[in-house]
Amino acid sequence: MDAIHEKLKVIAPATGEQIGEIEETPISKVGLFYHKGRTAFLSWSNLPIEERLRYLRRLKDIMVTQMEDTASIIATDTGKVVTEALIADIMPTLDSIDHICKHANKILKRKKVTTPILLVGKKSFIEYMPRGVVLVISPWNYPLQLAMVPMISALATGNTVILKPSEVTPLVGKCIEDLFQKAGFPEGVVQFAHGGKEVGAAFTNGKPDYIFFTGSVRTGKIIQEIAAKELIPTTLELGGKDPMIVFKDAHLERAAKGAAWAAFTNSGQVCMSAERLYVEKNVYPQFISLLKKEILSLRQGTDANADVGSMTFPAQIQIVKEQLEDAIQNGAVLETGIPPEEWKNDMFLPLTLVTNVNHQMKVIQEESFGPLLPVIPFETEEEAVNLANDTVYGLNASVWSSDRQKARRVASKLISGGVVINDAIITVANHGLPFGGAKQSGIGRYHGDTGLKIFCHEKSIIEDTGRKKSEIHWYPYKEKYPLFLTLFKSYFNERRNWLQFAKSYLSILKKS
Ligand code: ADP
């Protein structure tokens, strides 16, 4: 036992007050966690799936009963408004449990697939086998759903889980632990490692069977390097710099309201928030004025009626500030908000719309993760697509137009894990759709069928009755070569020659 346990301070970002302390998991316990996880895996993975899903249903019931308490914990720990804690953190988690409970059985069932005639007499199947102990490392922006959805998916498939929640929102990490404890999961099936990046690194090095990471590109690359050394499979859900494209034929009032929400929800601390706005030139001035009006109507605060909460992670403020300073120094114009040197020393950043930006600026190329929205006019559809694709990211995007054909055409050309037409962000809210990024936004997908299958070894099985003495492809090969040539030529020819096929097949069979 470690004599001294480090404590994680719980700071409410909106007020700066320390509201608690949480004991860190000592790094010396990493081995014990994996031992427990592997032991629990033996029985958990052998439970019929319906029994595992029963635990998830119990978890959901508890979450429904404790919905208001959980929303309040999330809001306090992140500074986000309570409405967003409910609609964007709790709801998607509950919905994912529902989805998984409804579909997991079918998705994970042994599946029969067709067997080619060349393998006559055999049957083919796909089976899904859980991997073992899954390490989930989660971030602070949606601390409930981005931890719980991968956890639930891994658990449903028969894996055991270790969660390392973000140290920035430790209260939510503890809240998730309490929820699982109340649901009564068997010992060792779900474990919690609280602490910062050292704890995350120690568990990454502990040889998990799978790593599911959500966080920054920088940390994602560090984790992938460690995983590569042991060939541990991973899913990496990383950053974004999502474009929003508004064509002149869009419902402009709707698009302006949508832009304000997509850019400033969760104070812009969303990997899928709108971080670049492209507006067709003919409607540019009109759109800017509609958007300014919308932004100015938003109210920041901590009460239940507020629209935008505080920032969560103090270090993020500096990133947003530097990007804005860089843009202003290079000629950008503030349409809303105030110059960074006039910002108050608190966690509520001005909701900032900037124009007169160019595509090389940091504000266009780098993830802001704050309430900062740069706008650029465009003239043609092709130009809009090229601009939208011109960053290292590719998580999500939105296209706004009343011309359905055009919107779909543009959506298809965007290099992006998801695209929303005439709305933004919400692909993540349909658990039936795969979620993940292109380019530096990540590797892999979750949600939907994929979200369960990634946590399994996808196993191919071919079954023979075992009643024949030999097989045509076995030894001896004597005199078989010309017969195989005839067999394959008759089979793979554009017009199959079944007579020749049957004859050569029988001849090979005789020689086997
Ligand atoms: P952000 O703070 O923007 O969410 P990070 O990538 O820094 O992004 O953090 C996401 C999660 O990764 C957190 O739980 C954090 O503690 C964890 N983490 C940070 N650095 C490492 C690391 N080197 N190894 C493992 N986990 C890490």
PDB file of C-alpha atoms and ligand atoms in Angstrom, residues 137-140 164-167 196-197 200-201 204 213-216 218-219 222-223 313, ligand 1:
ATOM      1  CA  ILE A 137      -9.292   7.167 -21.438  1.00  0.00           C
ATOM      2  CA  SER A 138     -11.756  10.027 -21.576  1.00  0.00           C
ATOM      3  CA  PRO A 139     -11.705  13.843 -21.816  1.00  0.00           C
ATOM      4  CA  TRP A 140     -13.360  16.682 -19.929  1.00  0.00           C
ATOM      5  CA  LYS A 164      -9.293   6.677 -16.635  1.00  0.00           C
ATOM      6  CA  PRO A 165     -11.532   9.749 -16.627  1.00  0.00           C
ATOM      7  CA  SER A 166     -10.162  13.251 -17.166  1.00  0.00           C
ATOM      8  CA  GLU A 167      -8.483  14.820 -14.155  1.00  0.00           C
ATOM      9  CA  GLY A 196      -3.839  12.822 -14.413  1.00  0.00           C
ATOM     10  CA  LYS A 197      -1.738  12.023 -17.423  1.00  0.00           C
ATOM     11  CA  GLY A 200      -3.183   7.551 -17.949  1.00  0.00           C
ATOM     12  CA  ALA A 201       0.323   6.774 -19.190  1.00  0.00           C
ATOM     13  CA  THR A 204      -1.530   2.649 -21.225  1.00  0.00           C
ATOM     14  CA  PHE A 213      -8.981   7.086 -26.309  1.00  0.00           C
ATOM     15  CA  THR A 214     -10.832  10.375 -26.680  1.00  0.00           C
ATOM     16  CA  GLY A 215      -8.823  13.582 -26.352  1.00  0.00           C
ATOM     17  CA  SER A 216      -6.232  15.722 -28.061  1.00  0.00           C
ATOM     18  CA  ARG A 218      -1.052  15.281 -29.258  1.00  0.00           C
ATOM     19  CA  THR A 219      -1.977  12.701 -26.604  1.00  0.00           C
ATOM     20  CA  ILE A 222       1.625   9.425 -27.735  1.00  0.00           C
ATOM     21  CA  ILE A 223      -0.849   6.644 -26.949  1.00  0.00           C
ATOM     22  CA  PHE A 313     -10.210  23.965 -18.659  1.00  0.00           C
TER      23      PHE A 313
HETATM   24  P1  ADP B   1      -7.894  17.255 -23.356  1.00  0.00           P
HETATM   25  O1  ADP B   1      -7.289  17.729 -22.082  1.00  0.00           O
HETATM   26  O2  ADP B   1      -7.937  18.257 -24.434  1.00  0.00           O
HETATM   27  O3  ADP B   1      -9.168  16.498 -23.156  1.00  0.00           O
HETATM   28  P2  ADP B   1      -5.819  15.325 -23.369  1.00  0.00           P
HETATM   29  O4  ADP B   1      -5.431  14.514 -24.529  1.00  0.00           O
HETATM   30  O5  ADP B   1      -4.783  16.123 -22.691  1.00  0.00           O
HETATM   31  O6  ADP B   1      -6.948  16.200 -23.970  1.00  0.00           O
HETATM   32  O7  ADP B   1      -6.532  14.462 -22.265  1.00  0.00           O
HETATM   33  C1  ADP B   1      -7.496  13.464 -22.525  1.00  0.00           C
HETATM   34  C2  ADP B   1      -7.306  12.323 -21.566  1.00  0.00           C
HETATM   35  O8  ADP B   1      -6.031  11.743 -21.785  1.00  0.00           O
HETATM   36  C3  ADP B   1      -7.323  12.726 -20.090  1.00  0.00           C
HETATM   37  O9  ADP B   1      -7.985  11.715 -19.361  1.00  0.00           O
HETATM   38  C4  ADP B   1      -5.855  12.787 -19.729  1.00  0.00           C
HETATM   39  O10 ADP B   1      -5.581  12.557 -18.372  1.00  0.00           O
HETATM   40  C5  ADP B   1      -5.310  11.647 -20.564  1.00  0.00           C
HETATM   41  N1  ADP B   1      -3.878  11.765 -20.879  1.00  0.00           N
HETATM   42  C6  ADP B   1      -3.148  12.890 -21.077  1.00  0.00           C
HETATM   43  N2  ADP B   1      -1.874  12.581 -21.385  1.00  0.00           N
HETATM   44  C7  ADP B   1      -1.785  11.231 -21.398  1.00  0.00           C
HETATM   45  C8  ADP B   1      -0.738  10.287 -21.660  1.00  0.00           C
HETATM   46  N3  ADP B   1       0.483  10.679 -21.970  1.00  0.00           N
HETATM   47  N4  ADP B   1      -1.023   8.971 -21.586  1.00  0.00           N
HETATM   48  C9  ADP B   1      -2.275   8.543 -21.298  1.00  0.00           C
HETATM   49  N5  ADP B   1      -3.300   9.375 -21.034  1.00  0.00           N
HETATM   50  C10 ADP B   1      -3.072  10.698 -21.069  1.00  0.00           C
END
